[in-house]
Tab-separated table of C-alpha atoms and ligand atoms in Angstrom:
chain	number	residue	atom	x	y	z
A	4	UNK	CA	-59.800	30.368	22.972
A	5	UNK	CA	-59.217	32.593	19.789
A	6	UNK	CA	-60.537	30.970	16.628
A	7	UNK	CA	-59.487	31.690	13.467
A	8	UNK	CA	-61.972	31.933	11.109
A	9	UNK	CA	-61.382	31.640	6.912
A	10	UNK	CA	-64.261	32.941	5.155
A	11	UNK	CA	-65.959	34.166	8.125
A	12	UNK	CA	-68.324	36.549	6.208
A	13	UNK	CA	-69.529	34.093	3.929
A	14	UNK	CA	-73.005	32.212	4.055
A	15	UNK	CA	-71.753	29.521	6.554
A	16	UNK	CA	-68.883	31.338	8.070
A	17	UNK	CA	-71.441	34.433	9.736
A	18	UNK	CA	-73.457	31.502	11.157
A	19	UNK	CA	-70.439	29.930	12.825
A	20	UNK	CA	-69.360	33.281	13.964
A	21	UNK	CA	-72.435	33.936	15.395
A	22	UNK	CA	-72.434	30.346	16.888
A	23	UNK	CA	-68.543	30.460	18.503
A	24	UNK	CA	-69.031	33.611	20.131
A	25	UNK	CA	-72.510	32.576	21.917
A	26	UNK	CA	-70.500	29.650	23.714
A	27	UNK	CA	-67.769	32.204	24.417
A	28	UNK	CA	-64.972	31.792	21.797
A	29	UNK	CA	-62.970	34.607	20.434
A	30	UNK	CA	-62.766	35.136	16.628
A	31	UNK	CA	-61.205	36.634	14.102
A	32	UNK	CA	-62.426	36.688	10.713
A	33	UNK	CA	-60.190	36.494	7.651
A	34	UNK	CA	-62.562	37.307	4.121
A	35	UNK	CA	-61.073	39.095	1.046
A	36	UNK	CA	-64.859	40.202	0.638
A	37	UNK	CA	-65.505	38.572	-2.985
A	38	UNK	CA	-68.675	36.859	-2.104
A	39	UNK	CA	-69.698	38.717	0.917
A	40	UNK	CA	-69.553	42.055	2.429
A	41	UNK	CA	-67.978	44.166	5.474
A	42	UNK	CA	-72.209	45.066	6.630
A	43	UNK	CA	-71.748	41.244	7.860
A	44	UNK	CA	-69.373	42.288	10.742
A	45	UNK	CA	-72.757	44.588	12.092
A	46	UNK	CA	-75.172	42.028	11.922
A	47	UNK	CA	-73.036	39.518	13.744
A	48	UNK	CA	-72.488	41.955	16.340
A	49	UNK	CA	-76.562	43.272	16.021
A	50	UNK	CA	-77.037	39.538	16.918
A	51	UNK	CA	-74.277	38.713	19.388
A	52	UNK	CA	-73.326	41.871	20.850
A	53	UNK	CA	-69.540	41.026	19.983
A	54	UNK	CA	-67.586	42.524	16.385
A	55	UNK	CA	-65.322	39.824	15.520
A	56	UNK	CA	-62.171	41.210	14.721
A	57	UNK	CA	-61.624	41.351	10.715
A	58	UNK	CA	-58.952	41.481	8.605
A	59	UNK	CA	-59.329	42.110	4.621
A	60	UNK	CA	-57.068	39.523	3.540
A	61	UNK	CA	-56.634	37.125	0.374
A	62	UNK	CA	-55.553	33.853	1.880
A	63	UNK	CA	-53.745	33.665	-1.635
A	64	UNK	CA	-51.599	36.712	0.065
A	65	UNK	CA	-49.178	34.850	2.066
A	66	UNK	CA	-47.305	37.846	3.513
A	67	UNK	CA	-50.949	39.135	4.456
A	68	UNK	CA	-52.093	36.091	6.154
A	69	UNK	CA	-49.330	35.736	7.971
A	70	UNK	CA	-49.624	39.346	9.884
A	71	UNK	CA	-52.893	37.706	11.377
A	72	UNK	CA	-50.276	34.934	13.020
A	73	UNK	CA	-48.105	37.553	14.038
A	74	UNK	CA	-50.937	39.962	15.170
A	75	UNK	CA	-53.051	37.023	17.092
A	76	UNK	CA	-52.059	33.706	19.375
A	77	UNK	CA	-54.590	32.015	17.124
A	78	UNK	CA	-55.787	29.096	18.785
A	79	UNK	CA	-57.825	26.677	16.322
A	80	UNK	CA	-58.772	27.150	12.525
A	81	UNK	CA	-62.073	26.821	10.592
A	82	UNK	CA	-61.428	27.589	7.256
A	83	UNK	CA	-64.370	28.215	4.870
A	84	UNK	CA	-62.733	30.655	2.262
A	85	UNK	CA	-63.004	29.036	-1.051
A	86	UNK	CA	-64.565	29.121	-4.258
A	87	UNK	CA	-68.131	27.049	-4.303
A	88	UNK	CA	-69.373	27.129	-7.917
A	89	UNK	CA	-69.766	23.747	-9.698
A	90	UNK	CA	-70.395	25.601	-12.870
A	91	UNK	CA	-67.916	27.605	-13.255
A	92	UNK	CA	-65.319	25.539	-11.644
A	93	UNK	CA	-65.616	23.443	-14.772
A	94	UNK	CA	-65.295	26.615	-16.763
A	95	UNK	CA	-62.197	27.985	-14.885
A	96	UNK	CA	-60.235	24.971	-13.197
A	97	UNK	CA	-57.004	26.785	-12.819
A	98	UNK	CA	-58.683	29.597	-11.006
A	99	UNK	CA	-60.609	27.015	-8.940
A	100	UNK	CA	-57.505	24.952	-8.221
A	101	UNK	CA	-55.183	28.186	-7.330
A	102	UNK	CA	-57.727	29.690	-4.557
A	103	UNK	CA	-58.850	26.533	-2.923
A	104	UNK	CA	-55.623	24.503	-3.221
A	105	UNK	CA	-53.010	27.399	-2.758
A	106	UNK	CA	-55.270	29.451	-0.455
A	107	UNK	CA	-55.038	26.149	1.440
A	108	UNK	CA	-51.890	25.456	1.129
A	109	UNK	CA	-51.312	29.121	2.384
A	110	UNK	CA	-52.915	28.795	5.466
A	111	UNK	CA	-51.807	24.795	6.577
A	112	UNK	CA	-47.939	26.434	6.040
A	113	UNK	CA	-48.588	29.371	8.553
A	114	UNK	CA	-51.169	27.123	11.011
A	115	UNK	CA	-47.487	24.623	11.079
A	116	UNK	CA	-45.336	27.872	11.413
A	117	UNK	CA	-46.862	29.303	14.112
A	118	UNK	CA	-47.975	25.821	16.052
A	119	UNK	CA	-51.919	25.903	15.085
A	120	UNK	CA	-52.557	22.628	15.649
A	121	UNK	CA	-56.260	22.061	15.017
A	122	UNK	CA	-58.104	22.391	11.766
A	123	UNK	CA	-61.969	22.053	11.196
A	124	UNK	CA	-62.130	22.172	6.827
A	125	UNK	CA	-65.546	22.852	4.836
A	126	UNK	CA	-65.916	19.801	2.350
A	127	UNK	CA	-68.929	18.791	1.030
A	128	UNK	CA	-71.153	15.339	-0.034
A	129	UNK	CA	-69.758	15.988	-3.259
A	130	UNK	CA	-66.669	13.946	-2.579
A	131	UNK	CA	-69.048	10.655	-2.321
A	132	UNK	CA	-69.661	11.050	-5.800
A	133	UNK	CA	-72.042	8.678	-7.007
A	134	UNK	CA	-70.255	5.817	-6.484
A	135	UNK	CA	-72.103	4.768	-2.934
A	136	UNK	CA	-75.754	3.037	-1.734
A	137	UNK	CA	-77.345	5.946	0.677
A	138	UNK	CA	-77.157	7.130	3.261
A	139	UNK	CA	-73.537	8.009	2.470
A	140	UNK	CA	-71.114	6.622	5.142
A	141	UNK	CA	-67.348	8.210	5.830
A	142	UNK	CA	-66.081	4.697	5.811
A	143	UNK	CA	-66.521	4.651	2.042
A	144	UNK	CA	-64.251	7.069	1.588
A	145	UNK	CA	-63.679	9.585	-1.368
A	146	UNK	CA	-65.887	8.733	-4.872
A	147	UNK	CA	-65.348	9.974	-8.232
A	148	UNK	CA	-65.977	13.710	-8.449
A	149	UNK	CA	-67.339	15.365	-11.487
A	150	UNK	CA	-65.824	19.060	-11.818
A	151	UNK	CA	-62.722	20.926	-10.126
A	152	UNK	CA	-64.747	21.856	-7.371
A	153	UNK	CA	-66.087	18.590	-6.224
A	154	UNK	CA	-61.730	17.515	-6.630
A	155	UNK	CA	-60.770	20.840	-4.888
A	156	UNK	CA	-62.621	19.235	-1.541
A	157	UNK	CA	-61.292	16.227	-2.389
A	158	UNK	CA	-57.357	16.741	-2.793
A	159	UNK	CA	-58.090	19.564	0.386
A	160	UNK	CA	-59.174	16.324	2.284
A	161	UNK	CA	-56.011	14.163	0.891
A	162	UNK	CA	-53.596	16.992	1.845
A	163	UNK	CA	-55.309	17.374	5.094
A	164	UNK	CA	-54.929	13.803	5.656
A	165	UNK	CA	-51.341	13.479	4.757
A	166	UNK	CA	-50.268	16.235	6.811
A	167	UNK	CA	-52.111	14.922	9.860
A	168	UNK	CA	-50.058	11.373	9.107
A	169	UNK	CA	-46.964	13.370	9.326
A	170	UNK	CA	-47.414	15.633	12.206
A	171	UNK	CA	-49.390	13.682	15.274
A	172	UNK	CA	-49.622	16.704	17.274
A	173	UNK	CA	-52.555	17.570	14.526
A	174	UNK	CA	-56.368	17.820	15.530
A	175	UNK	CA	-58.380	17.984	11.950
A	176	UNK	CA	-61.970	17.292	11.315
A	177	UNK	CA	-62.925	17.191	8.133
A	178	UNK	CA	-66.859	18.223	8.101
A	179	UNK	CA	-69.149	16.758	4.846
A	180	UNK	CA	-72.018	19.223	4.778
A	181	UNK	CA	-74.601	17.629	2.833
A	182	UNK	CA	-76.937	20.753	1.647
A	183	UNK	CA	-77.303	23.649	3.632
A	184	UNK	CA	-80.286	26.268	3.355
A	185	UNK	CA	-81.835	28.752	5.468
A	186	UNK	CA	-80.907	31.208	7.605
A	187	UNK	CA	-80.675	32.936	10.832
A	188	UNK	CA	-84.104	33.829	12.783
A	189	UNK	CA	-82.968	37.070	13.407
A	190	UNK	CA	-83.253	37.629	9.578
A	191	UNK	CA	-79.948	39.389	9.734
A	192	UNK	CA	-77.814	36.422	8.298
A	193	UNK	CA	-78.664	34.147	5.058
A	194	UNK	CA	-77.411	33.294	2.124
A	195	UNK	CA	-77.212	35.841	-1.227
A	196	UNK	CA	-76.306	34.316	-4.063
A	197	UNK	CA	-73.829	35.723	-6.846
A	198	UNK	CA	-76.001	36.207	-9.967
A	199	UNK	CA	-78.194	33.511	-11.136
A	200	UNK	CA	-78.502	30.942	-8.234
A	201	UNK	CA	-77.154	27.708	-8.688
A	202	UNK	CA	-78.670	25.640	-5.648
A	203	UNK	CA	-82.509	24.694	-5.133
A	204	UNK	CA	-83.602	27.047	-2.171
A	205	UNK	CA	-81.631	30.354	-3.149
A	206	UNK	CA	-83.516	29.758	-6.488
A	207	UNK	CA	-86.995	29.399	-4.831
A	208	UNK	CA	-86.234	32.722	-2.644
A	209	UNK	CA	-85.799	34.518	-5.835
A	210	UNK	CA	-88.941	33.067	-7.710
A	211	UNK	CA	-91.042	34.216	-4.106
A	212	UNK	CA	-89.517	38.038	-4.216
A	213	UNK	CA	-90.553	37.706	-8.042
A	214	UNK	CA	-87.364	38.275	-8.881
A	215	UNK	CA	-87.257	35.125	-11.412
A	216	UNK	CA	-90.255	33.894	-12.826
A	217	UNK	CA	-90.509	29.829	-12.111
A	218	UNK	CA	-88.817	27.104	-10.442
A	219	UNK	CA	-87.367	24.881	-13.165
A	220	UNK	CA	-87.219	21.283	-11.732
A	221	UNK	CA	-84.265	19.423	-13.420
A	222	UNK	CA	-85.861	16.146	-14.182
A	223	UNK	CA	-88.585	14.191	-12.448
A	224	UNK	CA	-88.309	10.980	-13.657
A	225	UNK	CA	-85.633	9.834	-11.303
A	226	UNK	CA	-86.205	7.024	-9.354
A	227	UNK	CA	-87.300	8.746	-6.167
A	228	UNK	CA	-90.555	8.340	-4.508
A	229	UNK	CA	-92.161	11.259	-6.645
A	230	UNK	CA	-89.796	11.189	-9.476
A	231	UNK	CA	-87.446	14.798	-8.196
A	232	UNK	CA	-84.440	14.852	-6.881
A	233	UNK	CA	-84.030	13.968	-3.038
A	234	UNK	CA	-81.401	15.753	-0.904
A	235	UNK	CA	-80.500	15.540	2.617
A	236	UNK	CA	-80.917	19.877	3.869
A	237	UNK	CA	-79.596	21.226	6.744
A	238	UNK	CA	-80.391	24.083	8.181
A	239	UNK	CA	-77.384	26.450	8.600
A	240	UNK	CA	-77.792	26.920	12.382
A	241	UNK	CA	-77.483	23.610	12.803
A	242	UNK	CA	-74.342	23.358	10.428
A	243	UNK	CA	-72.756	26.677	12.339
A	244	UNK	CA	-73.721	24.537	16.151
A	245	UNK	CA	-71.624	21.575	14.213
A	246	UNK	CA	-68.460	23.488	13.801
A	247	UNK	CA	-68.446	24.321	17.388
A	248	UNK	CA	-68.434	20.669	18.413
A	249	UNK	CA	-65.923	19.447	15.927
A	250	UNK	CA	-63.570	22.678	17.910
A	251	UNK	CA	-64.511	21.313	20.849
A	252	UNK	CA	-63.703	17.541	19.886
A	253	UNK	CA	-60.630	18.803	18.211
A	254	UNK	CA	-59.467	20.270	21.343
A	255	UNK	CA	-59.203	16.677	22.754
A	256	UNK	CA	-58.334	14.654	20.197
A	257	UNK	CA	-55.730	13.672	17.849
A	258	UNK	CA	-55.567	12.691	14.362
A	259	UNK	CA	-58.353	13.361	11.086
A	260	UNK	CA	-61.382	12.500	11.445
A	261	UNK	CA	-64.107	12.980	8.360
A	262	UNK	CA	-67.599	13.644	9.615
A	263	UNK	CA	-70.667	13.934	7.909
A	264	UNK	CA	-73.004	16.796	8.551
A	265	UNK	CA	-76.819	16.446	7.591
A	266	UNK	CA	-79.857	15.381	8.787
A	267	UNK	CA	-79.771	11.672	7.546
A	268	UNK	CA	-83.154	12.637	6.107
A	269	UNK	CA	-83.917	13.146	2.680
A	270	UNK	CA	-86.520	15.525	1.027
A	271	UNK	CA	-87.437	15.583	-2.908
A	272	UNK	CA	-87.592	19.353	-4.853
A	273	UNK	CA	-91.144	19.019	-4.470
A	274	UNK	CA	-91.411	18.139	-0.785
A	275	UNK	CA	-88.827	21.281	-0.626
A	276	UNK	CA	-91.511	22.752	-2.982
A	277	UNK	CA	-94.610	22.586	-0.719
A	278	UNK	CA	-92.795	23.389	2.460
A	279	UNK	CA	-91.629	26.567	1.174
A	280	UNK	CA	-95.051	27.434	-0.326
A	281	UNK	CA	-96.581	27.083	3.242
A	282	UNK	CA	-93.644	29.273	4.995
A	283	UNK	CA	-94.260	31.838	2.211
A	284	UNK	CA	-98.743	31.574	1.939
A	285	UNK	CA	-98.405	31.518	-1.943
A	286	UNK	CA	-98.183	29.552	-4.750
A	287	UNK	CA	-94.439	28.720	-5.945
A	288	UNK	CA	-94.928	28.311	-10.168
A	289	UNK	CA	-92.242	25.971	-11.783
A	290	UNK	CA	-92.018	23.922	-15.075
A	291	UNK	CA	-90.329	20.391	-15.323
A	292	UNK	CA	-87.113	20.217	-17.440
A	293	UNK	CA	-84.514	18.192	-18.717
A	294	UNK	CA	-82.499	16.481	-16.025
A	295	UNK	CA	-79.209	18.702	-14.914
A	296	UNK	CA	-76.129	16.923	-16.143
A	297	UNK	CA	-73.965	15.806	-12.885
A	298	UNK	CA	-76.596	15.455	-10.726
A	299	UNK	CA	-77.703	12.351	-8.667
A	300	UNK	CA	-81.301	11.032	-7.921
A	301	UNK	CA	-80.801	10.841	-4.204
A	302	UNK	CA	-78.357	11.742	-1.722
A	303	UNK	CA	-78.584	11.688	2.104
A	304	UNK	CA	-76.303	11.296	5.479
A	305	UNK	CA	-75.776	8.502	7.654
A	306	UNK	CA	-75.573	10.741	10.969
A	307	UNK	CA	-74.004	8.175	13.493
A	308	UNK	CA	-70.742	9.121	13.477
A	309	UNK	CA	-71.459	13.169	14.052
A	310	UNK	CA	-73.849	11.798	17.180
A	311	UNK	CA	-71.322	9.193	18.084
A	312	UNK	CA	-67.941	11.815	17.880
A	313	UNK	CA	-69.482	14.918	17.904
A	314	UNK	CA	-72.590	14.368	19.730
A	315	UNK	CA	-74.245	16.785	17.206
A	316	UNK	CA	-78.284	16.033	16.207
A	317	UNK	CA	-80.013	18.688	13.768
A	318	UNK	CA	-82.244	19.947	15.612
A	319	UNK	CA	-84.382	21.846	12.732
A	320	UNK	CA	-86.838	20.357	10.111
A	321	UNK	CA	-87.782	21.447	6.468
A	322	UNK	CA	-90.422	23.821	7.539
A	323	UNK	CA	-88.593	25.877	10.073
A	324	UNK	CA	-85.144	25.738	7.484
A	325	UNK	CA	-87.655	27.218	4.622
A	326	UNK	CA	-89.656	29.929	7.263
A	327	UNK	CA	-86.038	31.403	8.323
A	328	UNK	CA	-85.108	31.474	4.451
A	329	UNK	CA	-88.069	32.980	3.419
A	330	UNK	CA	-88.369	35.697	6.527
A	331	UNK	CA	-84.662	36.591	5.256
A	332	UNK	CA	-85.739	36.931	1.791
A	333	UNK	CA	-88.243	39.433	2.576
A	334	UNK	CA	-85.701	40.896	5.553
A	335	UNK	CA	-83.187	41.612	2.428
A	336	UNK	CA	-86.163	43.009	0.162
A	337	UNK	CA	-87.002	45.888	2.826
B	22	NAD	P1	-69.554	31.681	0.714
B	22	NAD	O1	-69.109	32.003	-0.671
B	22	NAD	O2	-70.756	32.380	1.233
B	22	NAD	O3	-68.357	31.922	1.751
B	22	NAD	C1	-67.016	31.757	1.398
B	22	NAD	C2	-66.289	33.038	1.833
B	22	NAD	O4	-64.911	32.893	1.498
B	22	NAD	C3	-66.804	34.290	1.140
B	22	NAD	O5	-67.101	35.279	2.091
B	22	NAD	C4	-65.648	34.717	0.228
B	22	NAD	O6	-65.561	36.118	0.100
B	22	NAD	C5	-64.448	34.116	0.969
B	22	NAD	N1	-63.296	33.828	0.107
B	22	NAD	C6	-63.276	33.133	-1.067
B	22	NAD	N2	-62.018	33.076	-1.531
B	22	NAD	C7	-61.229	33.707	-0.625
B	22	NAD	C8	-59.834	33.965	-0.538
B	22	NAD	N3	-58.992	33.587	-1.504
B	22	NAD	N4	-59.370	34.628	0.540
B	22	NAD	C9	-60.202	35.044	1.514
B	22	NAD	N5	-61.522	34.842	1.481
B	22	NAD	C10	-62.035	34.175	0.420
B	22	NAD	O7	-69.739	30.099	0.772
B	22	NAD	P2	-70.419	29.203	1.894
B	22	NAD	O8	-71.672	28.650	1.323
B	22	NAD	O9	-70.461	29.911	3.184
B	22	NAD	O10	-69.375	28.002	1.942
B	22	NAD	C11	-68.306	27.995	2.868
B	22	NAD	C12	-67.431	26.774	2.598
B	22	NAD	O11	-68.221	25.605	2.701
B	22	NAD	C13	-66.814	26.755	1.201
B	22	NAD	O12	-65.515	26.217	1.289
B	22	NAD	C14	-67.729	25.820	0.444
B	22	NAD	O13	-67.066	25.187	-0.628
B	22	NAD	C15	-68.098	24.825	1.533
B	22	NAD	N6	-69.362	24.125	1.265
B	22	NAD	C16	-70.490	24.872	1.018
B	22	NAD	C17	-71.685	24.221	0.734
B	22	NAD	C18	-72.932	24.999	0.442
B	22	NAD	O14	-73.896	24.416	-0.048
B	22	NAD	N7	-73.013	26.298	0.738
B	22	NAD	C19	-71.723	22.809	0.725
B	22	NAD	C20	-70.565	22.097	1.003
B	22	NAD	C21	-69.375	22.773	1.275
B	23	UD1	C1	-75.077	21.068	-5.816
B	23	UD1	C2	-73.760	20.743	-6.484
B	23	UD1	C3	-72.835	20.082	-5.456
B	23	UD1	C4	-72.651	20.999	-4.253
B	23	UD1	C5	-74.029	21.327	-3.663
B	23	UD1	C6	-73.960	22.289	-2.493
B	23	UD1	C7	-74.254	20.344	-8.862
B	23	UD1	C8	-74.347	19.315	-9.931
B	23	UD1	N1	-74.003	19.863	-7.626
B	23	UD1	O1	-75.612	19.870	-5.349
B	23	UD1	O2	-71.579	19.811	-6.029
B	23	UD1	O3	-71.844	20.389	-3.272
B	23	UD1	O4	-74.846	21.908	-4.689
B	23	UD1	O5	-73.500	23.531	-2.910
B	23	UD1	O6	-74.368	21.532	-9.110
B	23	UD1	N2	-82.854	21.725	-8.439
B	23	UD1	C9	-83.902	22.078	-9.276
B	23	UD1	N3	-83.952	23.366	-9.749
B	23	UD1	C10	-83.007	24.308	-9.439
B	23	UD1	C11	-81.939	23.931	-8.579
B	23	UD1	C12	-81.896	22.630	-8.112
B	23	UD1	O7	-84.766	21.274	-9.587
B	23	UD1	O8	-83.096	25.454	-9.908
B	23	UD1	C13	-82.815	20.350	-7.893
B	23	UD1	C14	-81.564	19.572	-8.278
B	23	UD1	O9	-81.755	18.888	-9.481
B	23	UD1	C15	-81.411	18.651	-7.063
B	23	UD1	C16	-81.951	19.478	-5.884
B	23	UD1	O10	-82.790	20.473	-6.483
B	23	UD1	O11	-82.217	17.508	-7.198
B	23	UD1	C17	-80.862	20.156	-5.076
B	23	UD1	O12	-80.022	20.894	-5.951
B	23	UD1	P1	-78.839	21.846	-5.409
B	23	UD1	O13	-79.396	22.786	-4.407
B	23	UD1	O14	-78.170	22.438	-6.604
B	23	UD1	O15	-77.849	20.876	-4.636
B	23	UD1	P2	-77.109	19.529	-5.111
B	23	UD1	O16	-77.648	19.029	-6.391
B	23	UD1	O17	-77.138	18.588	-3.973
């Protein structure tokens, strides 16, 4: 079965390479390459033994796209490419709304044109909002986002919904990651952020390989058990193993269905904090700030449905997600 694969040498995407073609799936890997590089191809086949094919393609480049229709009898479609940036999405909507609406809307046109029926789509937790109680159940449905991006998974998940109401010979699953970190044990695969990292754990990594000074904790006088943030992590093994159930669900079922992907376990910045300083043997310095604007004091998964559907557990805790991350970091330093 030939899997195409949308942002494939992105963070998430090289796992779920690496992941498909373990249980024996074929893939091809479409990435225009602006938050990731062509090295990726070697380490997935370093760890796999398999080079996915790859083709250098916008997904805003309809003409482009389509030649990997014409070129391959693409069976299924996990599409990661997309612009992830809460930050700047705010600053630049348009360009927010153009790659991950259009690029979208790309790809769903050519997936109906050449009879690709199943769809597995990267959204996020973000679509909850904070609107809901925890843990955050699909049955609530979409919140109130806060900036384009948040509204880019959002309106993805509307389309993907309408189109599935339209055509019943659709398979979709619609995957809520709740906050992926670490990396791949064979320290070949992880995450590198674009300039000054956004997210907790690519912040930490940088602040171990002294490459930033201190941690600064947004706030820690939410009500949480020790006043920081709390956040349900994944590690991105376990996220990548996800995507190759909900292919393997969408292969026998109809319809959208919105899954959650997380742990259904929370952890605070500092519990993040500590576990990283014993994966790394050192000290991690930070200062206590302001809180961040947009951000909510807790925020974790209720699982059932991915066991239930998918039959998909995590399988790794907070320790082992922070070792991989950290052996990566000094894998990348070398
Ligand atoms: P990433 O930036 O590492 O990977 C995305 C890949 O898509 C990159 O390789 C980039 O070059 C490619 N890309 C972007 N625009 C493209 C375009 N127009 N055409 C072709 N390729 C394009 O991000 P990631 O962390 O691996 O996230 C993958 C997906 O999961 C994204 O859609 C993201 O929004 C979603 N997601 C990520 C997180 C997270 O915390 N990392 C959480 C929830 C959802
Ligand atoms: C952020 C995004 C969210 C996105 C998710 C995954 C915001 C407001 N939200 O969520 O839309 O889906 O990433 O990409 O940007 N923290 C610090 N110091 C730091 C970084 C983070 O204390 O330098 C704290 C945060 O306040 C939070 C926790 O660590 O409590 C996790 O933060 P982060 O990794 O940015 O993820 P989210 O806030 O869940």
């Amino acid at each position: 079965m030939k899997i195409l694969v949308t942002g494939g040498t992105g963070y998430i995407g090289s796992h779920t390479c690496v992941e498909l073609l373990k249980n024996g799936y074929e893939v091809v890997i479409v990435d225009n390459l602006y938050n990731s590089s062509v090295e990726i191809l070697d380490k997935i086949e370093k760890i796999t033994g398999i080079k996915p094919v790859f083709y250098q393609t916008d997904i805003l480049d309809k003409e482009g796209l389509e030649k990997v229709f014409t070129e391959n009898k693409i069976d299924a479609v996990i599409h990661f490419a997309g612009y992830k940036a809460v930050g700047e999405s705010v600053a630049k909507p348009l360009t927010y709304y153009e790659n991950n609406i259009s690029g979208s809307i790309n790809l769903y046109q050519l997936m109906k044109k050449y009879c690709v029926n199943s769809l597995v789509f990267s959204s996020s937790a973000t679509v909850y909002g904070d609107d809901f109680e925890v843990p955050f159940k699909e049955e609530y449905g979409l919140g109130t986002t806060t900036n384009p991006y948040g509204t880019s998974k959002k309106m993805n998940e509307m389309i993907i919904t309408d189109m599935s109401k339209a055509d019943p010979e659709l398979s979709c699953v619609l995957l809520r990651y709740f906050n992926p970190i670490g990396a791949h044990e064979s320290g070949l695969i992880g995450e590198i952020p674009n300039g000054i990292p956004n997210n907790l754990v690519p912040y930490i990594a940088q602040v171990v390989s002294g490459q930033r000074g201190f941690l600064r904790i947004w706030g820690n006088d939410y009500d949480t058990p020790d006043g920081t943030g709390v956040r349900d992590y994944i590690h991105v093994v376990d996220l990548a193993r996800a995507h190759v159930k909900a292919i393997d669900y969408a292969k026998e079922h109809k319809g959208t269905e919105v899954i959650n992907i997380g742990t259904g376990k929370g952890y605070s910045v500092m519990e993040v904090l500590h576990a990283y300083e014993k994966a790394c043997g050192k000290k991690i310095p930070y200062q206590i700030m302001e809180r961040r604007p947009g951000d909510i004091a807790t925020c974790y998964a209720d699982t059932e449905k991915a066991e239930k559907l998918l039959n998909f557990k995590a399988e790794y805790n907070i320790d082992r997600m922070c070792e991989d991350s950290y052996r990566f970091t000094v894998m990348q330093s070398k």
